[in-house]
Amino acid sequence: MHVITFQEPGLVHLGLEPPAPLEPGSVRVRTIYSGVSAGTELTAYRGTNPYLTRKWDTERRLFVEGQTHAYPLAGWGYQEVGEVVEAAPDVADPPVGSLVWGIWGHRAEAVVPAARLTGHVLPPGADPLSGVFARVGAIAMNAVHAADLHIGDQVAIFGQGVIGLLATRMAVLSGARVVAADAIPARLELARDHGAAETFDVRTGSVAEFMRKRVEGADTVIELSGSHQGLHEAIRTVRKGGRVVAAGFYQGDGVGLRLGEEFHHNQVQLVSSQIGGVASWLAHRWDVERMQRTFMELVHRGEIDVVGLVSHVVPAAEAAAAYELLDKHPSDVLQLVFRFEE
């Protein structure tokens, strides 16, 4: 069975691993598509992921000396779609033949507990590609929830990659007026298609100054570029007492992030959004599973277009070239998806 593996930084291999035995309470799923989360997976490709040099203490919730993961890294992947081809005798749902979405990594098949796929069956007629967006959609929704948006709020969203575009759409559905910021003109065009009232090319100047010419500053900024400079500009962009939701994956030291300036003087709220959990004030009602299912319901009702965001569908055998493309020419790719052949 084929599996995509990071052998070491910059070296990707399509290897083989034995099929897992079918356990009670589980189903065997044959992968059709596997979506790539470029920001996270490039940290494995480049060797910059914090788990490679630090150990995550789950009880104390601290990074400590040590190592959580080590090369080779097999089966990294953010969201998969496949067909249930076999079920244990004690499993009736999901039935054999159904198309399901879930997380089992970039591998040709997997044995998955059936309980983890409850509510994950694609409806008849749905494009299987839509299923690879459940996780990234939940990430975008998590950031929008953390922003605590209200009808009429002025919101700037930094970074119009896939997650940024989905956040733009859901912020608009929440009643906000969105200014979308990015450095890639094609993505700014897509942001308008997703409901942004205005767009701003960050190569042309300051988003903070742009917003203050129109309003006193944004009520909220959702920062998804993953850049410390972007986070600093996001802090500059909100009005006094405004909120910045830091939802990007920031790497290394915070060069360019100056907390003694607008952050300090404007009493800015800085909130982290990460898909390991929901905003604390919503945890009694929401969890990640509910976000994923809610997002997919929005997709299947036609309120959010995701299939149009797929820019590349690549055979798994070409994984090495695909990651090199993401690494060297990121602006050429929006959503890359691996296709697994039978």
XYZ file of C-alpha atoms in Angstrom:
342
model
C 0.000 0.000 0.000
C 1.444 3.361 -1.020
C 2.170 6.091 1.534
C 3.808 9.491 1.077
C 6.782 9.942 3.403
C 9.130 12.800 4.248
C 12.436 10.941 4.464
C 14.329 14.049 5.569
C 14.033 17.795 4.850
C 13.506 18.268 1.125
C 13.251 14.537 0.350
C 9.804 13.043 -0.350
C 9.268 9.380 -1.140
C 6.249 7.310 -2.201
C 6.858 4.161 -0.223
C 5.013 1.020 0.728
C 3.541 -0.120 4.019
C 1.536 -3.282 4.769
C -2.245 -2.973 4.946
C -3.548 -2.725 8.492
C -5.742 -5.582 9.793
C -9.461 -4.889 10.019
C -10.277 -4.513 13.706
C -13.709 -4.827 15.361
C -15.603 -1.548 15.154
C -13.623 -0.338 12.145
C -13.857 0.019 8.372
C -11.298 -0.104 5.587
C -11.279 3.015 3.445
C -9.602 3.221 0.053
C -8.348 6.769 -0.523
C -9.504 8.720 -3.562
C -8.201 12.200 -2.723
C -5.921 13.580 -0.027
C -5.678 17.325 0.506
C -2.447 19.158 1.325
C -2.320 21.875 3.960
C 0.643 23.708 2.490
C 1.534 25.830 5.511
C 1.728 22.940 7.958
C 3.153 20.314 5.631
C 5.899 22.572 4.330
C 7.203 22.767 7.905
C 7.823 19.019 7.647
C 9.271 19.364 4.138
C 11.602 22.179 5.238
C 12.407 20.772 8.678
C 11.062 23.811 10.548
C 8.161 22.200 12.414
C 8.549 22.758 16.182
C 7.717 19.115 16.878
C 11.009 18.153 15.208
C 13.135 20.018 17.759
C 10.884 20.314 20.803
C 8.716 17.884 22.731
C 5.078 18.770 23.376
C 4.083 17.885 26.938
C 0.360 17.147 26.587
C -0.354 17.220 30.318
C 1.386 20.504 31.097
C 0.712 21.923 27.617
C 4.263 23.155 27.245
C 7.018 22.615 24.706
C 10.025 21.204 26.539
C 13.447 19.888 25.622
C 13.291 16.787 23.441
C 11.682 15.714 20.186
C 8.060 14.847 19.412
C 8.516 13.610 15.825
C 11.525 12.332 13.902
C 12.185 11.531 10.257
C 10.973 9.605 8.362
C 7.506 11.155 8.707
C 4.929 8.885 7.090
C 1.364 9.670 6.154
C 1.194 13.358 6.963
C -1.998 14.741 5.505
C -4.777 17.086 6.480
C -7.951 15.677 5.028
C -8.810 12.638 3.008
C -11.763 11.303 1.041
C -12.245 7.668 0.255
C -14.618 4.774 -0.335
C -15.505 2.308 2.395
C -14.499 -1.030 0.848
C -14.767 -3.312 3.889
C -16.443 -3.196 7.289
C -16.005 -5.286 10.411
C -18.977 -7.597 11.149
C -20.134 -5.354 14.009
C -20.274 -2.204 11.834
C -23.383 -1.078 9.958
C -22.559 2.623 9.558
C -20.962 3.852 7.378
C -21.994 1.178 4.891
C -19.648 -0.403 2.379
C -19.618 1.620 -0.829
C -20.185 5.008 0.818
C -17.839 7.928 0.274
C -16.503 9.389 3.512
C -14.197 12.202 4.612
C -11.799 12.029 7.511
C -8.160 12.171 8.526
C -5.896 9.192 7.895
C -2.940 10.724 6.086
C -1.496 10.598 2.586
C -1.857 6.828 2.133
C -3.713 4.642 -0.330
C -5.943 3.072 2.306
C -6.509 3.017 6.026
C -8.416 1.172 8.708
C -10.460 3.766 10.586
C -12.732 3.389 13.639
C -16.277 3.631 12.301
C -17.231 6.004 15.124
C -14.798 8.584 13.743
C -16.719 8.625 10.459
C -20.176 9.162 11.929
C -21.726 12.067 10.039
C -18.861 12.079 7.539
C -20.649 10.440 4.598
C -20.833 12.580 1.458
C -24.403 13.037 0.172
C -25.399 11.565 -3.208
C -24.133 13.649 -6.090
C -21.510 15.512 -4.059
C -18.148 15.994 -5.729
C -15.654 13.850 -3.769
C -13.162 16.745 -3.944
C -15.379 18.726 -1.581
C -14.503 16.370 1.261
C -10.850 17.443 1.410
C -11.949 20.865 2.728
C -13.628 19.782 5.979
C -10.548 20.364 8.137
C -9.334 23.600 6.543
C -12.922 24.826 6.587
C -13.081 24.156 10.322
C -9.829 26.093 10.786
C -11.360 29.087 9.005
C -14.601 28.774 10.974
C -12.650 28.539 14.230
C -10.930 31.846 13.439
C -14.229 33.497 12.523
C -15.782 32.287 15.780
C -12.778 33.566 17.751
C -13.255 36.952 16.066
C -16.714 37.189 17.687
C -18.150 39.010 14.686
C -21.340 41.063 14.665
C -23.520 42.433 11.880
C -21.863 45.527 10.441
C -18.397 44.872 11.885
C -15.508 46.162 9.784
C -13.141 43.213 9.375
C -9.805 42.860 7.604
C -8.592 39.375 6.731
C -4.870 39.050 6.051
C -3.891 36.221 3.718
C -6.212 34.975 0.990
C -5.005 31.449 0.550
C -7.604 28.708 0.878
C -8.206 29.240 4.602
C -8.285 33.020 4.181
C -10.810 32.796 1.351
C -13.016 30.479 3.391
C -12.724 32.828 6.381
C -13.697 35.736 4.123
C -16.798 33.894 2.969
C -17.861 32.909 6.491
C -17.206 36.396 7.866
C -19.521 37.764 5.180
C -22.121 35.108 6.058
C -21.792 36.347 9.660
C -22.763 39.880 8.616
C -19.336 41.514 8.562
C -17.979 43.881 5.931
C -14.661 42.377 4.826
C -11.521 43.960 3.434
C -9.310 41.161 2.103
C -5.528 41.696 2.042
C -2.923 39.721 0.112
C 0.048 40.189 -2.220
C -1.285 37.999 -5.059
C -3.766 39.755 -7.405
C -5.481 36.518 -8.464
C -6.280 35.716 -4.844
C -7.693 39.189 -4.310
C -10.022 38.585 -7.255
C -11.150 35.344 -5.632
C -11.719 37.218 -2.380
C -14.197 39.482 -4.150
C -15.925 36.385 -5.519
C -16.196 35.159 -1.920
C -17.880 38.357 -0.786
C -15.112 40.782 0.191
C -16.367 44.358 -0.094
C -12.873 45.654 -0.844
C -9.420 44.227 -1.428
C -5.981 45.586 -0.691
C -2.693 44.599 -2.326
C -0.200 44.686 0.547
C 2.633 45.436 -1.896
C 1.171 48.899 -2.445
C 1.183 50.216 1.099
C -0.175 49.877 4.618
C -3.467 48.138 5.377
C -3.616 50.103 8.643
C -3.511 53.440 6.845
C -5.950 52.193 4.190
C -8.495 51.233 6.852
C -8.135 54.466 8.793
C -8.943 56.514 5.707
C -12.354 54.799 5.652
C -13.119 54.061 9.299
C -11.281 54.516 12.583
C -9.665 51.153 11.977
C -10.937 47.609 11.687
C -13.036 46.251 14.533
C -11.286 42.920 14.028
C -8.477 41.481 11.951
C -8.114 37.774 11.213
C -4.430 37.169 10.442
C -3.791 34.104 8.286
C -0.580 34.940 6.457
C 1.610 33.257 9.081
C 4.049 36.173 8.846
C 5.244 38.086 11.902
C 5.279 41.247 9.812
C 1.688 40.480 8.829
C 0.755 40.021 12.464
C 2.365 43.366 13.333
C 0.424 45.116 10.568
C -2.754 43.400 11.749
C -2.181 44.882 15.217
C -1.692 48.317 13.641
C -4.914 47.923 11.645
C -7.452 47.496 14.449
C -9.009 50.425 16.295
C -8.405 51.020 19.985
C -9.544 47.967 21.935
C -9.960 45.985 18.706
C -9.265 42.281 18.373
C -6.647 40.482 16.295
C -7.162 36.756 15.773
C -3.763 35.191 15.104
C -4.656 32.059 13.155
C -1.508 31.648 11.033
C 1.262 29.161 11.829
C 4.131 31.440 12.836
C 7.655 30.023 12.543
C 10.808 30.972 14.432
C 11.434 34.210 16.303
C 9.002 37.108 15.951
C 11.207 39.384 13.862
C 9.208 42.469 12.897
C 6.617 42.059 15.661
C 6.948 45.121 17.912
C 4.653 44.903 20.918
C 5.718 48.222 22.431
C 3.959 50.241 19.739
C 0.289 50.055 18.629
C -0.339 46.842 20.546
C 0.555 48.590 23.805
C -0.904 52.030 23.133
C -4.177 50.885 21.566
C -4.876 48.136 24.116
C -5.277 45.570 21.352
C -6.745 42.166 22.140
C -4.589 39.373 20.676
C -6.330 35.994 20.470
C -4.803 32.760 19.214
C -6.932 30.427 17.100
C -5.676 26.872 16.574
C -7.636 23.830 15.423
C -6.693 21.809 18.516
C -9.658 23.446 20.260
C -12.334 26.102 19.969
C -12.530 29.510 21.644
C -12.859 28.946 25.391
C -16.096 30.927 25.656
C -17.722 28.631 23.065
C -16.421 25.286 24.329
C -19.692 24.469 26.116
C -21.491 24.529 22.746
C -18.942 23.931 20.009
C -16.142 21.487 19.325
C -13.974 20.776 16.283
C -16.201 17.934 15.119
C -19.255 20.198 15.078
C -17.290 22.826 13.150
C -16.250 20.307 10.505
C -19.778 19.002 10.038
C -21.284 22.507 10.007
C -18.789 23.630 7.393
C -19.593 20.634 5.167
C -23.313 21.386 5.534
C -22.651 24.925 4.279
C -20.750 23.460 1.322
C -23.470 20.982 0.429
C -26.162 23.673 0.701
C -24.234 25.699 -1.854
C -23.371 28.573 0.500
C -19.616 28.028 0.136
C -17.837 26.954 -3.059
C -14.782 24.812 -2.368
C -14.223 22.691 -5.480
C -13.381 25.855 -7.411
C -10.452 26.424 -5.049
C -8.648 23.274 -6.224
C -5.814 24.403 -8.472
C -3.859 21.138 -8.760
C -4.860 17.467 -8.638
C -1.623 15.478 -8.670
C -1.047 11.705 -8.731
C 0.473 10.546 -5.458
C 3.429 9.214 -7.447
C 4.378 12.837 -8.216
C 4.440 13.923 -4.561
C 8.105 14.965 -4.598
C 7.561 17.392 -7.481
C 4.367 18.659 -5.845
C 6.107 19.649 -2.606
C 8.942 21.262 -4.542
C 6.337 23.333 -6.381
C 4.723 24.374 -3.084
C 8.124 25.235 -1.636
C 9.571 27.146 -4.586
C 6.454 28.629 -6.243
C 3.746 28.957 -3.573
C 1.897 31.722 -5.378
C 1.227 29.334 -8.285
C -0.796 26.961 -6.103
C -4.052 27.500 -4.270
C -5.218 24.034 -3.147
C -3.182 20.983 -4.102
C -4.774 17.557 -3.832
C -3.168 14.150 -4.235
C -5.076 11.529 -6.241
C -4.569 7.905 -5.283
C -5.061 5.322 -7.999
C -6.660 1.969 -7.319
